[in-house]
Amino acid sequence: MALFFVTFLPQFLPSRGSVLPRALLLSLVFAVLYLLWFSLYVSSVDRLGRVLRRPRVRARIEQVTGVLLFGFAARLAFESP
């Protein structure tokens, strides 16, 4: 994260005048966007996790995974060297 700020932030800062208020403002904007994005991300993953932990959904996922693994095994078994 420090590398990001050292690399990209200076191009958005004024060449004259006080730089600190502008840098703090841009950092605040970044922090707010970061907080909003990851709050939405965590909320979405939590909801998806609740759905995936349901017994019927979990059983279906395990069935699909089993069929896929069996298919990969069959492909490997019949593949010529």
PDB file of N, CA, C and O in Angstrom:
ATOM      1  N   MET A   1       0.830  -1.176   0.000  1.00  0.00           N
ATOM      2  CA  MET A   1       0.000   0.000   0.000  1.00  0.00           C
ATOM      3  C   MET A   1       0.877   1.243   0.000  1.00  0.00           C
ATOM      4  O   MET A   1       0.564   2.209  -0.689  1.00  0.00           O
ATOM      5  N   ALA A   2       1.956   1.195   0.756  1.00  0.00           N
ATOM      6  CA  ALA A   2       2.866   2.343   0.799  1.00  0.00           C
ATOM      7  C   ALA A   2       3.459   2.591  -0.578  1.00  0.00           C
ATOM      8  O   ALA A   2       3.597   3.742  -1.001  1.00  0.00           O
ATOM      9  N   LEU A   3       3.780   1.530  -1.293  1.00  0.00           N
ATOM     10  CA  LEU A   3       4.325   1.678  -2.646  1.00  0.00           C
ATOM     11  C   LEU A   3       3.315   2.350  -3.571  1.00  0.00           C
ATOM     12  O   LEU A   3       3.673   3.190  -4.401  1.00  0.00           O
ATOM     13  N   PHE A   4       2.046   2.022  -3.422  1.00  0.00           N
ATOM     14  CA  PHE A   4       1.002   2.656  -4.219  1.00  0.00           C
ATOM     15  C   PHE A   4       0.977   4.158  -3.979  1.00  0.00           C
ATOM     16  O   PHE A   4       0.958   4.950  -4.915  1.00  0.00           O
ATOM     17  N   PHE A   5       0.989   4.550  -2.714  1.00  0.00           N
ATOM     18  CA  PHE A   5       0.912   5.975  -2.396  1.00  0.00           C
ATOM     19  C   PHE A   5       2.170   6.710  -2.829  1.00  0.00           C
ATOM     20  O   PHE A   5       2.095   7.840  -3.297  1.00  0.00           O
ATOM     21  N   VAL A   6       3.316   6.090  -2.694  1.00  0.00           N
ATOM     22  CA  VAL A   6       4.568   6.743  -3.104  1.00  0.00           C
ATOM     23  C   VAL A   6       4.633   6.860  -4.622  1.00  0.00           C
ATOM     24  O   VAL A   6       5.155   7.836  -5.165  1.00  0.00           O
ATOM     25  N   THR A   7       4.078   5.893  -5.335  1.00  0.00           N
ATOM     26  CA  THR A   7       4.161   5.874  -6.789  1.00  0.00           C
ATOM     27  C   THR A   7       3.092   6.743  -7.456  1.00  0.00           C
ATOM     28  O   THR A   7       3.396   7.522  -8.357  1.00  0.00           O
ATOM     29  N   PHE A   8       1.840   6.600  -7.060  1.00  0.00           N
ATOM     30  CA  PHE A   8       0.754   7.227  -7.799  1.00  0.00           C
ATOM     31  C   PHE A   8       0.205   8.507  -7.179  1.00  0.00           C
ATOM     32  O   PHE A   8      -0.318   9.359  -7.900  1.00  0.00           O
ATOM     33  N   LEU A   9       0.273   8.667  -5.900  1.00  0.00           N
ATOM     34  CA  LEU A   9      -0.302   9.843  -5.259  1.00  0.00           C
ATOM     35  C   LEU A   9       0.382  11.151  -5.657  1.00  0.00           C
ATOM     36  O   LEU A   9      -0.315  12.148  -5.879  1.00  0.00           O
ATOM     37  N   PRO A  10       1.699  11.217  -5.795  1.00  0.00           N
ATOM     38  CA  PRO A  10       2.338  12.504  -6.108  1.00  0.00           C
ATOM     39  C   PRO A  10       1.862  13.158  -7.404  1.00  0.00           C
ATOM     40  O   PRO A  10       1.854  14.375  -7.516  1.00  0.00           O
ATOM     41  N   GLN A  11       1.428  12.398  -8.372  1.00  0.00           N
ATOM     42  CA  GLN A  11       0.978  13.001  -9.630  1.00  0.00           C
ATOM     43  C   GLN A  11      -0.338  13.758  -9.481  1.00  0.00           C
ATOM     44  O   GLN A  11      -0.699  14.552 -10.344  1.00  0.00           O
ATOM     45  N   PHE A  12      -1.053  13.529  -8.387  1.00  0.00           N
ATOM     46  CA  PHE A  12      -2.307  14.231  -8.151  1.00  0.00           C
ATOM     47  C   PHE A  12      -2.163  15.385  -7.176  1.00  0.00           C
ATOM     48  O   PHE A  12      -3.143  16.048  -6.849  1.00  0.00           O
ATOM     49  N   LEU A  13      -0.968  15.606  -6.697  1.00  0.00           N
ATOM     50  CA  LEU A  13      -0.729  16.689  -5.746  1.00  0.00           C
ATOM     51  C   LEU A  13      -0.277  17.938  -6.492  1.00  0.00           C
ATOM     52  O   LEU A  13       0.391  17.850  -7.520  1.00  0.00           O
ATOM     53  N   PRO A  14      -0.617  19.130  -5.976  1.00  0.00           N
ATOM     54  CA  PRO A  14      -0.215  20.364  -6.645  1.00  0.00           C
ATOM     55  C   PRO A  14       1.306  20.565  -6.551  1.00  0.00           C
ATOM     56  O   PRO A  14       1.940  20.157  -5.584  1.00  0.00           O
ATOM     57  N   SER A  15       1.863  21.209  -7.584  1.00  0.00           N
ATOM     58  CA  SER A  15       3.309  21.452  -7.575  1.00  0.00           C
ATOM     59  C   SER A  15       3.660  22.665  -6.708  1.00  0.00           C
ATOM     60  O   SER A  15       4.781  22.805  -6.254  1.00  0.00           O
ATOM     61  N   ARG A  16       2.693  23.560  -6.487  1.00  0.00           N
ATOM     62  CA  ARG A  16       2.918  24.737  -5.629  1.00  0.00           C
ATOM     63  C   ARG A  16       1.888  24.755  -4.525  1.00  0.00           C
ATOM     64  O   ARG A  16       0.833  24.156  -4.625  1.00  0.00           O
ATOM     65  N   GLY A  17       2.186  25.472  -3.492  1.00  0.00           N
ATOM     66  CA  GLY A  17       1.230  25.622  -2.395  1.00  0.00           C
ATOM     67  C   GLY A  17       1.366  24.509  -1.378  1.00  0.00           C
ATOM     68  O   GLY A  17       2.340  23.761  -1.354  1.00  0.00           O
ATOM     69  N   SER A  18       0.357  24.410  -0.541  1.00  0.00           N
ATOM     70  CA  SER A  18       0.398  23.407   0.527  1.00  0.00           C
ATOM     71  C   SER A  18      -0.034  22.048  -0.019  1.00  0.00           C
ATOM     72  O   SER A  18      -1.116  21.895  -0.578  1.00  0.00           O
ATOM     73  N   VAL A  19       0.809  21.092   0.144  1.00  0.00           N
ATOM     74  CA  VAL A  19       0.573  19.750  -0.371  1.00  0.00           C
ATOM     75  C   VAL A  19      -0.131  18.874   0.660  1.00  0.00           C
ATOM     76  O   VAL A  19      -0.937  18.023   0.306  1.00  0.00           O
ATOM     77  N   LEU A  20       0.148  19.104   1.919  1.00  0.00           N
ATOM     78  CA  LEU A  20      -0.375  18.240   2.972  1.00  0.00           C
ATOM     79  C   LEU A  20      -1.904  18.168   2.999  1.00  0.00           C
ATOM     80  O   LEU A  20      -2.461  17.058   3.059  1.00  0.00           O
ATOM     81  N   PRO A  21      -2.634  19.288   2.937  1.00  0.00           N
ATOM     82  CA  PRO A  21      -4.108  19.159   2.960  1.00  0.00           C
ATOM     83  C   PRO A  21      -4.647  18.345   1.783  1.00  0.00           C
ATOM     84  O   PRO A  21      -5.558  17.534   1.944  1.00  0.00           O
ATOM     85  N   ARG A  22      -4.066  18.550   0.609  1.00  0.00           N
ATOM     86  CA  ARG A  22      -4.518  17.801  -0.575  1.00  0.00           C
ATOM     87  C   ARG A  22      -4.198  16.313  -0.432  1.00  0.00           C
ATOM     88  O   ARG A  22      -5.007  15.460  -0.774  1.00  0.00           O
ATOM     89  N   ALA A  23      -3.013  16.012   0.071  1.00  0.00           N
ATOM     90  CA  ALA A  23      -2.628  14.611   0.273  1.00  0.00           C
ATOM     91  C   ALA A  23      -3.538  13.946   1.300  1.00  0.00           C
ATOM     92  O   ALA A  23      -3.954  12.790   1.122  1.00  0.00           O
ATOM     93  N   LEU A  24      -3.861  14.651   2.352  1.00  0.00           N
ATOM     94  CA  LEU A  24      -4.756  14.097   3.362  1.00  0.00           C
ATOM     95  C   LEU A  24      -6.162  13.890   2.812  1.00  0.00           C
ATOM     96  O   LEU A  24      -6.813  12.886   3.120  1.00  0.00           O
ATOM     97  N   LEU A  25      -6.624  14.827   1.995  1.00  0.00           N
ATOM     98  CA  LEU A  25      -7.945  14.691   1.380  1.00  0.00           C
ATOM     99  C   LEU A  25      -7.989  13.468   0.462  1.00  0.00           C
ATOM    100  O   LEU A  25      -8.927  12.667   0.518  1.00  0.00           O
ATOM    101  N   LEU A  26      -6.981  13.314  -0.379  1.00  0.00           N
ATOM    102  CA  LEU A  26      -6.954  12.164  -1.280  1.00  0.00           C
ATOM    103  C   LEU A  26      -6.834  10.859  -0.502  1.00  0.00           C
ATOM    104  O   LEU A  26      -7.448   9.851  -0.867  1.00  0.00           O
ATOM    105  N   SER A  27      -6.075  10.882   0.565  1.00  0.00           N
ATOM    106  CA  SER A  27      -5.958   9.682   1.399  1.00  0.00           C
ATOM    107  C   SER A  27      -7.280   9.358   2.081  1.00  0.00           C
ATOM    108  O   SER A  27      -7.655   8.186   2.201  1.00  0.00           O
ATOM    109  N   LEU A  28      -7.994  10.381   2.504  1.00  0.00           N
ATOM    110  CA  LEU A  28      -9.306  10.172   3.120  1.00  0.00           C
ATOM    111  C   LEU A  28     -10.295   9.595   2.111  1.00  0.00           C
ATOM    112  O   LEU A  28     -11.051   8.667   2.429  1.00  0.00           O
ATOM    113  N   VAL A  29     -10.299  10.135   0.901  1.00  0.00           N
ATOM    114  CA  VAL A  29     -11.180   9.608  -0.148  1.00  0.00           C
ATOM    115  C   VAL A  29     -10.862   8.138  -0.401  1.00  0.00           C
ATOM    116  O   VAL A  29     -11.760   7.292  -0.505  1.00  0.00           O
ATOM    117  N   PHE A  30      -9.579   7.824  -0.498  1.00  0.00           N
ATOM    118  CA  PHE A  30      -9.176   6.435  -0.710  1.00  0.00           C
ATOM    119  C   PHE A  30      -9.640   5.549   0.438  1.00  0.00           C
ATOM    120  O   PHE A  30     -10.169   4.452   0.219  1.00  0.00           O
ATOM    121  N   ALA A  31      -9.467   6.002   1.668  1.00  0.00           N
ATOM    122  CA  ALA A  31      -9.853   5.207   2.833  1.00  0.00           C
ATOM    123  C   ALA A  31     -11.363   4.965   2.861  1.00  0.00           C
ATOM    124  O   ALA A  31     -11.814   3.859   3.180  1.00  0.00           O
ATOM    125  N   VAL A  32     -12.144   5.987   2.514  1.00  0.00           N
ATOM    126  CA  VAL A  32     -13.608   5.832   2.502  1.00  0.00           C
ATOM    127  C   VAL A  32     -14.031   4.846   1.422  1.00  0.00           C
ATOM    128  O   VAL A  32     -14.861   3.954   1.662  1.00  0.00           O
ATOM    129  N   LEU A  33     -13.468   4.979   0.227  1.00  0.00           N
ATOM    130  CA  LEU A  33     -13.799   4.040  -0.846  1.00  0.00           C
ATOM    131  C   LEU A  33     -13.381   2.623  -0.489  1.00  0.00           C
ATOM    132  O   LEU A  33     -14.111   1.660  -0.752  1.00  0.00           O
ATOM    133  N   TYR A  34     -12.217   2.472   0.119  1.00  0.00           N
ATOM    134  CA  TYR A  34     -11.726   1.168   0.562  1.00  0.00           C
ATOM    135  C   TYR A  34     -12.683   0.560   1.581  1.00  0.00           C
ATOM    136  O   TYR A  34     -13.051  -0.618   1.483  1.00  0.00           O
ATOM    137  N   LEU A  35     -13.104   1.341   2.546  1.00  0.00           N
ATOM    138  CA  LEU A  35     -14.016   0.867   3.578  1.00  0.00           C
ATOM    139  C   LEU A  35     -15.364   0.454   2.981  1.00  0.00           C
ATOM    140  O   LEU A  35     -15.905  -0.606   3.309  1.00  0.00           O
ATOM    141  N   LEU A  36     -15.900   1.272   2.079  1.00  0.00           N
ATOM    142  CA  LEU A  36     -17.182   0.935   1.460  1.00  0.00           C
ATOM    143  C   LEU A  36     -17.078  -0.328   0.617  1.00  0.00           C
ATOM    144  O   LEU A  36     -17.953  -1.205   0.677  1.00  0.00           O
ATOM    145  N   TRP A  37     -16.034  -0.427  -0.197  1.00  0.00           N
ATOM    146  CA  TRP A  37     -15.862  -1.583  -1.078  1.00  0.00           C
ATOM    147  C   TRP A  37     -15.735  -2.871  -0.267  1.00  0.00           C
ATOM    148  O   TRP A  37     -16.413  -3.856  -0.535  1.00  0.00           O
ATOM    149  N   PHE A  38     -14.869  -2.869   0.743  1.00  0.00           N
ATOM    150  CA  PHE A  38     -14.667  -4.099   1.494  1.00  0.00           C
ATOM    151  C   PHE A  38     -15.839  -4.415   2.408  1.00  0.00           C
ATOM    152  O   PHE A  38     -16.089  -5.592   2.704  1.00  0.00           O
ATOM    153  N   SER A  39     -16.586  -3.429   2.841  1.00  0.00           N
ATOM    154  CA  SER A  39     -17.809  -3.702   3.595  1.00  0.00           C
ATOM    155  C   SER A  39     -18.820  -4.425   2.716  1.00  0.00           C
ATOM    156  O   SER A  39     -19.443  -5.410   3.139  1.00  0.00           O
ATOM    157  N   LEU A  40     -18.969  -3.962   1.484  1.00  0.00           N
ATOM    158  CA  LEU A  40     -19.859  -4.623   0.535  1.00  0.00           C
ATOM    159  C   LEU A  40     -19.356  -6.028   0.221  1.00  0.00           C
ATOM    160  O   LEU A  40     -20.142  -6.985   0.165  1.00  0.00           O
ATOM    161  N   TYR A  41     -18.056  -6.173   0.046  1.00  0.00           N
ATOM    162  CA  TYR A  41     -17.453  -7.467  -0.270  1.00  0.00           C
ATOM    163  C   TYR A  41     -17.683  -8.468   0.867  1.00  0.00           C
ATOM    164  O   TYR A  41     -18.113  -9.597   0.631  1.00  0.00           O
ATOM    165  N   VAL A  42     -17.422  -8.053   2.092  1.00  0.00           N
ATOM    166  CA  VAL A  42     -17.595  -8.938   3.251  1.00  0.00           C
ATOM    167  C   VAL A  42     -19.062  -9.315   3.414  1.00  0.00           C
ATOM    168  O   VAL A  42     -19.390 -10.476   3.696  1.00  0.00           O
ATOM    169  N   SER A  43     -19.950  -8.357   3.221  1.00  0.00           N
ATOM    170  CA  SER A  43     -21.383  -8.635   3.324  1.00  0.00           C
ATOM    171  C   SER A  43     -21.822  -9.653   2.275  1.00  0.00           C
ATOM    172  O   SER A  43     -22.574 -10.590   2.576  1.00  0.00           O
ATOM    173  N   SER A  44     -21.340  -9.494   1.061  1.00  0.00           N
ATOM    174  CA  SER A  44     -21.698 -10.429  -0.016  1.00  0.00           C
ATOM    175  C   SER A  44     -21.153 -11.824   0.248  1.00  0.00           C
ATOM    176  O   SER A  44     -21.852 -12.817   0.042  1.00  0.00           O
ATOM    177  N   VAL A  45     -19.917 -11.912   0.684  1.00  0.00           N
ATOM    178  CA  VAL A  45     -19.320 -13.217   0.967  1.00  0.00           C
ATOM    179  C   VAL A  45     -20.036 -13.893   2.133  1.00  0.00           C
ATOM    180  O   VAL A  45     -20.245 -15.107   2.112  1.00  0.00           O
ATOM    181  N   ASP A  46     -20.451 -13.119   3.121  1.00  0.00           N
ATOM    182  CA  ASP A  46     -21.187 -13.691   4.247  1.00  0.00           C
ATOM    183  C   ASP A  46     -22.516 -14.272   3.780  1.00  0.00           C
ATOM    184  O   ASP A  46     -22.872 -15.387   4.165  1.00  0.00           O
ATOM    185  N   ARG A  47     -23.231 -13.545   2.945  1.00  0.00           N
ATOM    186  CA  ARG A  47     -24.512 -14.052   2.443  1.00  0.00           C
ATOM    187  C   ARG A  47     -24.316 -15.288   1.585  1.00  0.00           C
ATOM    188  O   ARG A  47     -25.072 -16.260   1.700  1.00  0.00           O
ATOM    189  N   LEU A  48     -23.324 -15.258   0.718  1.00  0.00           N
ATOM    190  CA  LEU A  48     -23.048 -16.413  -0.121  1.00  0.00           C
ATOM    191  C   LEU A  48     -22.643 -17.614   0.730  1.00  0.00           C
ATOM    192  O   LEU A  48     -23.054 -18.745   0.454  1.00  0.00           O
ATOM    193  N   GLY A  49     -21.858 -17.379   1.777  1.00  0.00           N
ATOM    194  CA  GLY A  49     -21.453 -18.455   2.672  1.00  0.00           C
ATOM    195  C   GLY A  49     -22.635 -19.102   3.365  1.00  0.00           C
ATOM    196  O   GLY A  49     -22.673 -20.328   3.531  1.00  0.00           O
ATOM    197  N   ARG A  50     -23.595 -18.297   3.764  1.00  0.00           N
ATOM    198  CA  ARG A  50     -24.793 -18.856   4.404  1.00  0.00           C
ATOM    199  C   ARG A  50     -25.565 -19.747   3.441  1.00  0.00           C
ATOM    200  O   ARG A  50     -26.074 -20.797   3.829  1.00  0.00           O
ATOM    201  N   VAL A  51     -25.641 -19.325   2.177  1.00  0.00           N
ATOM    202  CA  VAL A  51     -26.344 -20.133   1.176  1.00  0.00           C
ATOM    203  C   VAL A  51     -25.580 -21.433   0.924  1.00  0.00           C
ATOM    204  O   VAL A  51     -26.176 -22.509   0.853  1.00  0.00           O
ATOM    205  N   LEU A  52     -24.259 -21.340   0.803  1.00  0.00           N
ATOM    206  CA  LEU A  52     -23.464 -22.530   0.497  1.00  0.00           C
ATOM    207  C   LEU A  52     -23.400 -23.522   1.659  1.00  0.00           C
ATOM    208  O   LEU A  52     -23.095 -24.694   1.443  1.00  0.00           O
ATOM    209  N   ARG A  53     -23.684 -23.094   2.865  1.00  0.00           N
ATOM    210  CA  ARG A  53     -23.659 -23.998   4.019  1.00  0.00           C
ATOM    211  C   ARG A  53     -24.986 -24.733   4.228  1.00  0.00           C
ATOM    212  O   ARG A  53     -25.072 -25.600   5.097  1.00  0.00           O
ATOM    213  N   ARG A  54     -25.974 -24.437   3.435  1.00  0.00           N
ATOM    214  CA  ARG A  54     -27.249 -25.157   3.551  1.00  0.00           C
ATOM    215  C   ARG A  54     -27.024 -26.617   3.157  1.00  0.00           C
ATOM    216  O   ARG A  54     -26.286 -26.919   2.223  1.00  0.00           O
ATOM    217  N   PRO A  55     -27.681 -27.547   3.861  1.00  0.00           N
ATOM    218  CA  PRO A  55     -27.442 -28.971   3.587  1.00  0.00           C
ATOM    219  C   PRO A  55     -27.744 -29.395   2.144  1.00  0.00           C
ATOM    220  O   PRO A  55     -26.978 -30.150   1.548  1.00  0.00           O
ATOM    221  N   ARG A  56     -28.819 -28.905   1.563  1.00  0.00           N
ATOM    222  CA  ARG A  56     -29.154 -29.304   0.189  1.00  0.00           C
ATOM    223  C   ARG A  56     -28.138 -28.755  -0.816  1.00  0.00           C
ATOM    224  O   ARG A  56     -27.741 -29.456  -1.747  1.00  0.00           O
ATOM    225  N   VAL A  57     -27.739 -27.509  -0.616  1.00  0.00           N
ATOM    226  CA  VAL A  57     -26.765 -26.905  -1.526  1.00  0.00           C
ATOM    227  C   VAL A  57     -25.423 -27.610  -1.381  1.00  0.00           C
ATOM    228  O   VAL A  57     -24.755 -27.919  -2.375  1.00  0.00           O
ATOM    229  N   ARG A  58     -25.045 -27.884  -0.133  1.00  0.00           N
ATOM    230  CA  ARG A  58     -23.766 -28.561   0.101  1.00  0.00           C
ATOM    231  C   ARG A  58     -23.763 -29.961  -0.507  1.00  0.00           C
ATOM    232  O   ARG A  58     -22.771 -30.390  -1.103  1.00  0.00           O
ATOM    233  N   ALA A  59     -24.874 -30.678  -0.393  1.00  0.00           N
ATOM    234  CA  ALA A  59     -24.968 -32.014  -0.987  1.00  0.00           C
ATOM    235  C   ALA A  59     -24.857 -31.936  -2.507  1.00  0.00           C
ATOM    236  O   ALA A  59     -24.164 -32.747  -3.128  1.00  0.00           O
ATOM    237  N   ARG A  60     -25.491 -30.949  -3.103  1.00  0.00           N
ATOM    238  CA  ARG A  60     -25.427 -30.796  -4.557  1.00  0.00           C
ATOM    239  C   ARG A  60     -24.000 -30.458  -5.013  1.00  0.00           C
ATOM    240  O   ARG A  60     -23.520 -30.985  -6.008  1.00  0.00           O
ATOM    241  N   ILE A  61     -23.316 -29.592  -4.265  1.00  0.00           N
ATOM    242  CA  ILE A  61     -21.932 -29.236  -4.593  1.00  0.00           C
ATOM    243  C   ILE A  61     -21.046 -30.480  -4.515  1.00  0.00           C
ATOM    244  O   ILE A  61     -20.197 -30.707  -5.381  1.00  0.00           O
ATOM    245  N   GLU A  62     -21.247 -31.301  -3.484  1.00  0.00           N
ATOM    246  CA  GLU A  62     -20.454 -32.516  -3.348  1.00  0.00           C
ATOM    247  C   GLU A  62     -20.749 -33.501  -4.471  1.00  0.00           C
ATOM    248  O   GLU A  62     -19.840 -34.177  -4.969  1.00  0.00           O
ATOM    249  N   GLN A  63     -22.003 -33.597  -4.917  1.00  0.00           N
ATOM    250  CA  GLN A  63     -22.344 -34.473  -6.040  1.00  0.00           C
ATOM    251  C   GLN A  63     -21.664 -34.009  -7.321  1.00  0.00           C
ATOM    252  O   GLN A  63     -21.082 -34.813  -8.055  1.00  0.00           O
ATOM    253  N   VAL A  64     -21.729 -32.723  -7.589  1.00  0.00           N
ATOM    254  CA  VAL A  64     -21.111 -32.176  -8.802  1.00  0.00           C
ATOM    255  C   VAL A  64     -19.602 -32.366  -8.754  1.00  0.00           C
ATOM    256  O   VAL A  64     -18.976 -32.765  -9.742  1.00  0.00           O
ATOM    257  N   THR A  65     -19.006 -32.132  -7.599  1.00  0.00           N
ATOM    258  CA  THR A  65     -17.570 -32.314  -7.450  1.00  0.00           C
ATOM    259  C   THR A  65     -17.189 -33.773  -7.672  1.00  0.00           C
ATOM    260  O   THR A  65     -16.194 -34.077  -8.337  1.00  0.00           O
ATOM    261  N   GLY A  66     -17.969 -34.691  -7.142  1.00  0.00           N
ATOM    262  CA  GLY A  66     -17.704 -36.120  -7.333  1.00  0.00           C
ATOM    263  C   GLY A  66     -17.767 -36.517  -8.791  1.00  0.00           C
ATOM    264  O   GLY A  66     -16.916 -37.269  -9.284  1.00  0.00           O
ATOM    265  N   VAL A  67     -18.768 -36.025  -9.506  1.00  0.00           N
ATOM    266  CA  VAL A  67     -18.899 -36.338 -10.932  1.00  0.00           C
ATOM    267  C   VAL A  67     -17.707 -35.772 -11.712  1.00  0.00           C
ATOM    268  O   VAL A  67     -17.140 -36.449 -12.585  1.00  0.00           O
ATOM    269  N   LEU A  68     -17.311 -34.555 -11.395  1.00  0.00           N
ATOM    270  CA  LEU A  68     -16.165 -33.958 -12.077  1.00  0.00           C
ATOM    271  C   LEU A  68     -14.881 -34.734 -11.808  1.00  0.00           C
ATOM    272  O   LEU A  68     -14.087 -34.983 -12.735  1.00  0.00           O
ATOM    273  N   LEU A  69     -14.655 -35.128 -10.557  1.00  0.00           N
ATOM    274  CA  LEU A  69     -13.458 -35.894 -10.225  1.00  0.00           C
ATOM    275  C   LEU A  69     -13.470 -37.254 -10.914  1.00  0.00           C
ATOM    276  O   LEU A  69     -12.431 -37.730 -11.387  1.00  0.00           O
ATOM    277  N   PHE A  70     -14.638 -37.883 -10.972  1.00  0.00           N
ATOM    278  CA  PHE A  70     -14.745 -39.155 -11.679  1.00  0.00           C
ATOM    279  C   PHE A  70     -14.446 -38.971 -13.169  1.00  0.00           C
ATOM    280  O   PHE A  70     -13.760 -39.790 -13.789  1.00  0.00           O
ATOM    281  N   GLY A  71     -14.944 -37.892 -13.742  1.00  0.00           N
ATOM    282  CA  GLY A  71     -14.669 -37.602 -15.152  1.00  0.00           C
ATOM    283  C   GLY A  71     -13.188 -37.358 -15.407  1.00  0.00           C
ATOM    284  O   GLY A  71     -12.626 -37.857 -16.399  1.00  0.00           O
ATOM    285  N   PHE A  72     -12.534 -36.619 -14.532  1.00  0.00           N
ATOM    286  CA  PHE A  72     -11.085 -36.392 -14.688  1.00  0.00           C
ATOM    287  C   PHE A  72     -10.318 -37.706 -14.562  1.00  0.00           C
ATOM    288  O   PHE A  72      -9.358 -37.945 -15.298  1.00  0.00           O
ATOM    289  N   ALA A  73     -10.734 -38.552 -13.626  1.00  0.00           N
ATOM    290  CA  ALA A  73     -10.074 -39.846 -13.443  1.00  0.00           C
ATOM    291  C   ALA A  73     -10.244 -40.717 -14.680  1.00  0.00           C
ATOM    292  O   ALA A  73      -9.299 -41.378 -15.138  1.00  0.00           O
ATOM    293  N   ALA A  74     -11.442 -40.729 -15.243  1.00  0.00           N
ATOM    294  CA  ALA A  74     -11.693 -41.522 -16.441  1.00  0.00           C
ATOM    295  C   ALA A  74     -10.866 -40.993 -17.616  1.00  0.00           C
ATOM    296  O   ALA A  74     -10.294 -41.763 -18.393  1.00  0.00           O
ATOM    297  N   ARG A  75     -10.769 -39.705 -17.720  1.00  0.00           N
ATOM    298  CA  ARG A  75      -9.969 -39.125 -18.794  1.00  0.00           C
ATOM    299  C   ARG A  75      -8.491 -39.517 -18.653  1.00  0.00           C
ATOM    300  O   ARG A  75      -7.835 -39.855 -19.630  1.00  0.00           O
ATOM    301  N   LEU A  76      -7.982 -39.454 -17.437  1.00  0.00           N
ATOM    302  CA  LEU A  76      -6.604 -39.849 -17.199  1.00  0.00           C
ATOM    303  C   LEU A  76      -6.385 -41.327 -17.465  1.00  0.00           C
ATOM    304  O   LEU A  76      -5.347 -41.743 -17.982  1.00  0.00           O
ATOM    305  N   ALA A  77      -7.377 -42.154 -17.103  1.00  0.00           N
ATOM    306  CA  ALA A  77      -7.252 -43.605 -17.284  1.00  0.00           C
ATOM    307  C   ALA A  77      -7.202 -43.972 -18.761  1.00  0.00           C
ATOM    308  O   ALA A  77      -6.487 -44.909 -19.145  1.00  0.00           O
ATOM    309  N   PHE A  78      -7.963 -43.267 -19.572  1.00  0.00           N
ATOM    310  CA  PHE A  78      -8.047 -43.636 -20.990  1.00  0.00           C
ATOM    311  C   PHE A  78      -7.139 -42.805 -21.889  1.00  0.00           C
ATOM    312  O   PHE A  78      -7.145 -42.975 -23.100  1.00  0.00           O
ATOM    313  N   GLU A  79      -6.357 -41.942 -21.288  1.00  0.00           N
ATOM    314  CA  GLU A  79      -5.444 -41.104 -22.065  1.00  0.00           C
ATOM    315  C   GLU A  79      -4.211 -41.916 -22.472  1.00  0.00           C
ATOM    316  O   GLU A  79      -3.658 -42.668 -21.693  1.00  0.00           O
ATOM    317  N   SER A  80      -3.828 -41.767 -23.727  1.00  0.00           N
ATOM    318  CA  SER A  80      -2.636 -42.502 -24.180  1.00  0.00           C
ATOM    319  C   SER A  80      -1.379 -41.737 -23.800  1.00  0.00           C
ATOM    320  O   SER A  80      -1.377 -40.515 -23.802  1.00  0.00           O
ATOM    321  N   PRO A  81      -0.296 -42.492 -23.486  1.00  0.00           N
ATOM    322  CA  PRO A  81       0.935 -41.815 -23.040  1.00  0.00           C
ATOM    323  C   PRO A  81       1.638 -41.025 -24.079  1.00  0.00           C
ATOM    324  O   PRO A  81       1.686 -40.852 -25.106  1.00  0.00           O
TER     325      PRO A  81
END
